[in-house]
Tab-separated table of C-alpha atoms in Angstrom:
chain	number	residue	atom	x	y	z
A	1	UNK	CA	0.000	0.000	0.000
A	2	UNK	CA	1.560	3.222	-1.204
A	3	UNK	CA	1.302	6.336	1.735
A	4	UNK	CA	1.078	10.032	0.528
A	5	UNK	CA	2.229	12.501	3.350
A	6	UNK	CA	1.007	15.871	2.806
A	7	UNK	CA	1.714	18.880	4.371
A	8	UNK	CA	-0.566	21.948	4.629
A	9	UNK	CA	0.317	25.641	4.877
A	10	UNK	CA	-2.481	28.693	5.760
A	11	UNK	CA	-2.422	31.256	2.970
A	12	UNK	CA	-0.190	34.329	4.030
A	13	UNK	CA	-1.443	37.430	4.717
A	14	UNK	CA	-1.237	39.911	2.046
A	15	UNK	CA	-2.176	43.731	2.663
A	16	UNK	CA	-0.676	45.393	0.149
A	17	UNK	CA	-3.419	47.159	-1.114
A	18	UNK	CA	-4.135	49.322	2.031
A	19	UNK	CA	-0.330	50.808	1.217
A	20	UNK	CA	0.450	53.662	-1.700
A	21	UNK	CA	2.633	52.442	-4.176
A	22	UNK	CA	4.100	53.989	-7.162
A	23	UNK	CA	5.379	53.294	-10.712
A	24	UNK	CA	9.150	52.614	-10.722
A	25	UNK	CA	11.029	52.141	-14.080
A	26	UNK	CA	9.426	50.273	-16.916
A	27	UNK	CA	10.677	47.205	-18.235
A	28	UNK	CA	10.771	45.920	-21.534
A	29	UNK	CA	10.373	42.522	-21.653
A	30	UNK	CA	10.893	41.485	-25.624
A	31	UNK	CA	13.807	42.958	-27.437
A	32	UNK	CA	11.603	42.528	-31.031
A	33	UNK	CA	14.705	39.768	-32.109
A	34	UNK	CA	14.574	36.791	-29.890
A	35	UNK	CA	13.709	35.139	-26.568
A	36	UNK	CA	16.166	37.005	-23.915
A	37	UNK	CA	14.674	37.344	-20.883
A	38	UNK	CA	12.304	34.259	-21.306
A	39	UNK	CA	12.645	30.579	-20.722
A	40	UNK	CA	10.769	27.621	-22.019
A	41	UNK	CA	8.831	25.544	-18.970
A	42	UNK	CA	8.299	22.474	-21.083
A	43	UNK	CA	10.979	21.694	-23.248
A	44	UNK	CA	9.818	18.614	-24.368
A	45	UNK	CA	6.851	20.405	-26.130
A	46	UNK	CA	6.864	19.885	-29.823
A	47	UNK	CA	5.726	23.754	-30.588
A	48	UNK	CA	8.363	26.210	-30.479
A	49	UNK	CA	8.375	30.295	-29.863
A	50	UNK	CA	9.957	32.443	-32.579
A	51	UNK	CA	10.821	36.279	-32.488
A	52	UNK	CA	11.265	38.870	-35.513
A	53	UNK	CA	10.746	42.055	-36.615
A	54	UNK	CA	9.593	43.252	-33.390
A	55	UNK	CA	6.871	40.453	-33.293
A	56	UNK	CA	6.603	37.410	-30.398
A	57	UNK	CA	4.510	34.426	-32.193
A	58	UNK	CA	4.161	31.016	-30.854
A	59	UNK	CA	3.207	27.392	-32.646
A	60	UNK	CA	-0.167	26.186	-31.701
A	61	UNK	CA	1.302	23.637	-29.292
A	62	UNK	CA	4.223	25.202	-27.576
A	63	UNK	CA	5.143	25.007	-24.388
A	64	UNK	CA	4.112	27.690	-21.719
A	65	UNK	CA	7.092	30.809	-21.158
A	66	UNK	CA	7.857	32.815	-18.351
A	67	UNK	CA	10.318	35.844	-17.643
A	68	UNK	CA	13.696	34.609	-15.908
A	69	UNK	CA	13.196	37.834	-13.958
A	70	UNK	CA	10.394	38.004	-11.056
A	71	UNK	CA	7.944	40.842	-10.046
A	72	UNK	CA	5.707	41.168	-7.432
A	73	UNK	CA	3.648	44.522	-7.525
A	74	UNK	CA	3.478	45.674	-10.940
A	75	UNK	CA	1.266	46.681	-14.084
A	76	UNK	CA	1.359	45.362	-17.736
A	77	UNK	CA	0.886	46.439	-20.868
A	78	UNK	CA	0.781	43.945	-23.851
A	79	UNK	CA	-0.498	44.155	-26.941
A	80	UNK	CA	-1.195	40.832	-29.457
A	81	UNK	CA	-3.236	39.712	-32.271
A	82	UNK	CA	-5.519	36.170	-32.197
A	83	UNK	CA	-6.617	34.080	-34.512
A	84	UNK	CA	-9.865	32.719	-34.978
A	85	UNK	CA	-11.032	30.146	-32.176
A	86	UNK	CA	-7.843	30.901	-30.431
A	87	UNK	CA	-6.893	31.682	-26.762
A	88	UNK	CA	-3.896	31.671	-24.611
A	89	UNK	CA	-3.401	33.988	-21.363
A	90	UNK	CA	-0.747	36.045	-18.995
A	91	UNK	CA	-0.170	34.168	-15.529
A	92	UNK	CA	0.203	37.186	-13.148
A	93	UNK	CA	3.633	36.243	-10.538
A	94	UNK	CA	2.921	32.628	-12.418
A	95	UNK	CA	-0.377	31.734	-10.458
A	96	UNK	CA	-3.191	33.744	-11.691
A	97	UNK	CA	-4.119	33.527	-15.103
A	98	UNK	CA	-5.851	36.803	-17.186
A	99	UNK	CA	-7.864	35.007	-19.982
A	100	UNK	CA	-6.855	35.774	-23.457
A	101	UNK	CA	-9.551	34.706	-25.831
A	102	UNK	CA	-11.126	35.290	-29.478
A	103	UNK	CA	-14.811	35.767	-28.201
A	104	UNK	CA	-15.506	38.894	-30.133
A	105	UNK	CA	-19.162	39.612	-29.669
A	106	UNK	CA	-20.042	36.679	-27.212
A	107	UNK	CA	-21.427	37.946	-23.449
A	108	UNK	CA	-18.595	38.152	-20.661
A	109	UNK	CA	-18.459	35.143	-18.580
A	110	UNK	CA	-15.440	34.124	-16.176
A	111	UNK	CA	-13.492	32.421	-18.903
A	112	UNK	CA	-13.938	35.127	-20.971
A	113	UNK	CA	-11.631	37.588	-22.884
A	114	UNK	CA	-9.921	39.495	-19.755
A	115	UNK	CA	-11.447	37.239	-17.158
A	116	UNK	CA	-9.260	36.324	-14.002
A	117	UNK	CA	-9.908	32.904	-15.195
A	118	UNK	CA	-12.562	30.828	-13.776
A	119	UNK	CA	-12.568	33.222	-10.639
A	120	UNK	CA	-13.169	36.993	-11.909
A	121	UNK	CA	-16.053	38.271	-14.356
A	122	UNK	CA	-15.061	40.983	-16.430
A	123	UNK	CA	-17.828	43.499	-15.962
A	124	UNK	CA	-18.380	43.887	-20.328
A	125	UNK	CA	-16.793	42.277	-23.346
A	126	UNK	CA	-14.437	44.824	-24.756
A	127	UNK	CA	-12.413	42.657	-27.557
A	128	UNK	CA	-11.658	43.523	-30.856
A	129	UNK	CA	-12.281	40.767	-33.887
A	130	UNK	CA	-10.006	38.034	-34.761
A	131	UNK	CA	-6.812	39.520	-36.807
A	132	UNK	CA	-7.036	43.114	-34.949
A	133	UNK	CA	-4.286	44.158	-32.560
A	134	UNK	CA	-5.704	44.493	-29.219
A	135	UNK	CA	-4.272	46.009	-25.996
A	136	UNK	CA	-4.506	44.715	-22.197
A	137	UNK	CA	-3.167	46.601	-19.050
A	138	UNK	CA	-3.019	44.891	-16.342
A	139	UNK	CA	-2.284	46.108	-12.525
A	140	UNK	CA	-1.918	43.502	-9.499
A	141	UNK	CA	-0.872	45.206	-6.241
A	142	UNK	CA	-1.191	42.030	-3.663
A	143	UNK	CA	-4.138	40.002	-4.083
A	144	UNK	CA	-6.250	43.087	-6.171
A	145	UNK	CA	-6.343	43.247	-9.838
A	146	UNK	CA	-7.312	46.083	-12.518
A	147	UNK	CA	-7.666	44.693	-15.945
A	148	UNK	CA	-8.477	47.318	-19.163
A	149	UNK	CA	-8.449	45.476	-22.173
A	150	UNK	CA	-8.614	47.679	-25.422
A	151	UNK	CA	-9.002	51.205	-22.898
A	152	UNK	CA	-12.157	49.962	-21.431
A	153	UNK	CA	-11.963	48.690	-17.655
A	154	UNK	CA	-13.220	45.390	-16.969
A	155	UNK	CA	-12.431	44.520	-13.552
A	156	UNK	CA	-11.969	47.093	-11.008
A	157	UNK	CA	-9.582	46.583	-8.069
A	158	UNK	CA	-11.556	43.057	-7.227
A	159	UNK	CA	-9.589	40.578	-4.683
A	160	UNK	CA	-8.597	36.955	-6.349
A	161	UNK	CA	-9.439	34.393	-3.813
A	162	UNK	CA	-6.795	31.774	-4.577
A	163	UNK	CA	-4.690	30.389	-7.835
A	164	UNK	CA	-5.701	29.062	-11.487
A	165	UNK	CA	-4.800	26.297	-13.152
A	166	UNK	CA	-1.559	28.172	-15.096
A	167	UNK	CA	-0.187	28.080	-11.155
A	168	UNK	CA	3.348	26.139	-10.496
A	169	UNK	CA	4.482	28.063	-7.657
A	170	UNK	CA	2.487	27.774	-4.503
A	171	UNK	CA	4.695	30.138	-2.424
A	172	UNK	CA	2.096	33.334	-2.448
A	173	UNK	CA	3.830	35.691	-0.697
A	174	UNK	CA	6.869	35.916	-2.912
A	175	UNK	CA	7.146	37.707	-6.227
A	176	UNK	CA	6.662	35.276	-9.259
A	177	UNK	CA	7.390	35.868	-12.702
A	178	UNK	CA	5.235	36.542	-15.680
A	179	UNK	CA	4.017	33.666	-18.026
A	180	UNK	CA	2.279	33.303	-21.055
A	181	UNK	CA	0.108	30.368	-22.151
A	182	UNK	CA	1.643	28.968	-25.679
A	183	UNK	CA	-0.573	25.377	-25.978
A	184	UNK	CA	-3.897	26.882	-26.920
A	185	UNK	CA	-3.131	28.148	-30.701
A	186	UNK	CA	-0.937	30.769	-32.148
A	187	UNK	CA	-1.093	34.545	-31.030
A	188	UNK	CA	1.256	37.229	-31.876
A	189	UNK	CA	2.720	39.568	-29.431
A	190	UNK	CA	4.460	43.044	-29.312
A	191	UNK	CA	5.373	45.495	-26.625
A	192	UNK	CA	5.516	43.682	-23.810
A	193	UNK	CA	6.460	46.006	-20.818
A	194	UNK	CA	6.073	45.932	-17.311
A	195	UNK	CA	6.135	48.413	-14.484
A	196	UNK	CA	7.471	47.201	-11.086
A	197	UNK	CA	5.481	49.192	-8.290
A	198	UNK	CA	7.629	50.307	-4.798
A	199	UNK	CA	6.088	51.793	-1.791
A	200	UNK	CA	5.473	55.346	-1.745
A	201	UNK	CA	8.805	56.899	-0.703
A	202	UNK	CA	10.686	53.845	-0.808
A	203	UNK	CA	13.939	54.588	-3.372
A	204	UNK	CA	14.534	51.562	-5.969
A	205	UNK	CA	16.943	48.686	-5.304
């Protein structure tokens, strides 16, 4: 008879949203030529990621990627272009997933285009048609999340109450880094930047 021994942990604390915090320096995180910055969590994935001309595409069955570097209070800007039936999404810290999806004209629902998948409704459905480029910022300061996809807001400062299935880092109380979804079809990306936030009057490291 095979024994499992598990161990369970309480889910920190987290009260970052009663502080003030403030943009620090923006990050770019594609250079427009190649993968720098990124790394591959499932080699063995027959789909591959491919960079040029300022353009970050994947193949319909690559392997999720996340940034080497790790962030904890920050806001994102992307911008990308679907194609039909597609959908992919941005793992916030690598545990909370913001839905991607082609779903122009559908009703919102919580698996939705801009959805905090499975968890968070967005309040409208604001995408564009397949083949447009579209545009997402995205701000998470501890467990509270703005999204505005395409300069409409969707979700307004609402509290996630635990992790998605994009999650593979259970340690919630330390920064994470960003991933994006590459197994559910082929979506182009382009200026990818994030903005670490620091406490009000706190210099940068």
């Amino acid at each position: 008879e095979r024994v499992l021994n598990w161990t369970g942990v309480r889910a920190p604390e987290i009260l970052d949203e009663f502080e003030s915090w403030v943009e620090d320096r923006p990050i770019s995180l594609f250079n427009g030529r190649d993968l720098s910055g990124w790394r591959v969590q499932d080699p063995s994935r027959r789909g591959s990621w491919s960079a040029a001309n300022g353009v970050l595409r994947n193949d319909p069955a690559a392997s999720d990627i996340a940034t080497e570097q790790k962030f904890w209070n920050f806001k994102l800007h992307a911008e990308y272009r679907l194609t039909p039936h597609t959908n992919a999404g941005f793992g916030l810290r690598g545990r909370y997933e913001v839905q991607i999806l082609e779903d122009y004209g559908r009703p919102p629902s919580n698996k939705g285009h801009g959805a905090l998948y499975s968890r968070i409704q967005p309040t409208q459905n604001a995408s564009k048609a397949a083949g447009e480029w579209q545009a997402i910022d995205i701000t998470l300061i501890g467990r509270r999340v703005d999204v505005v996809l395409n300069g409409v807001k969707i979700i307004d400062g609402q509290e996630i109450e635990g992790f998605t299935a994009i999650a593979t880092d259970a340690n919630e109380a330390d920064p994470g880094p960003l991933t994006i979804q590459g197994d559910h079809g082929s979506v182009e990306y382009r200026n990818l930047t994030i903005t670490p936030l620091k406490k009000q009057g706190r210099s940068s490291d």
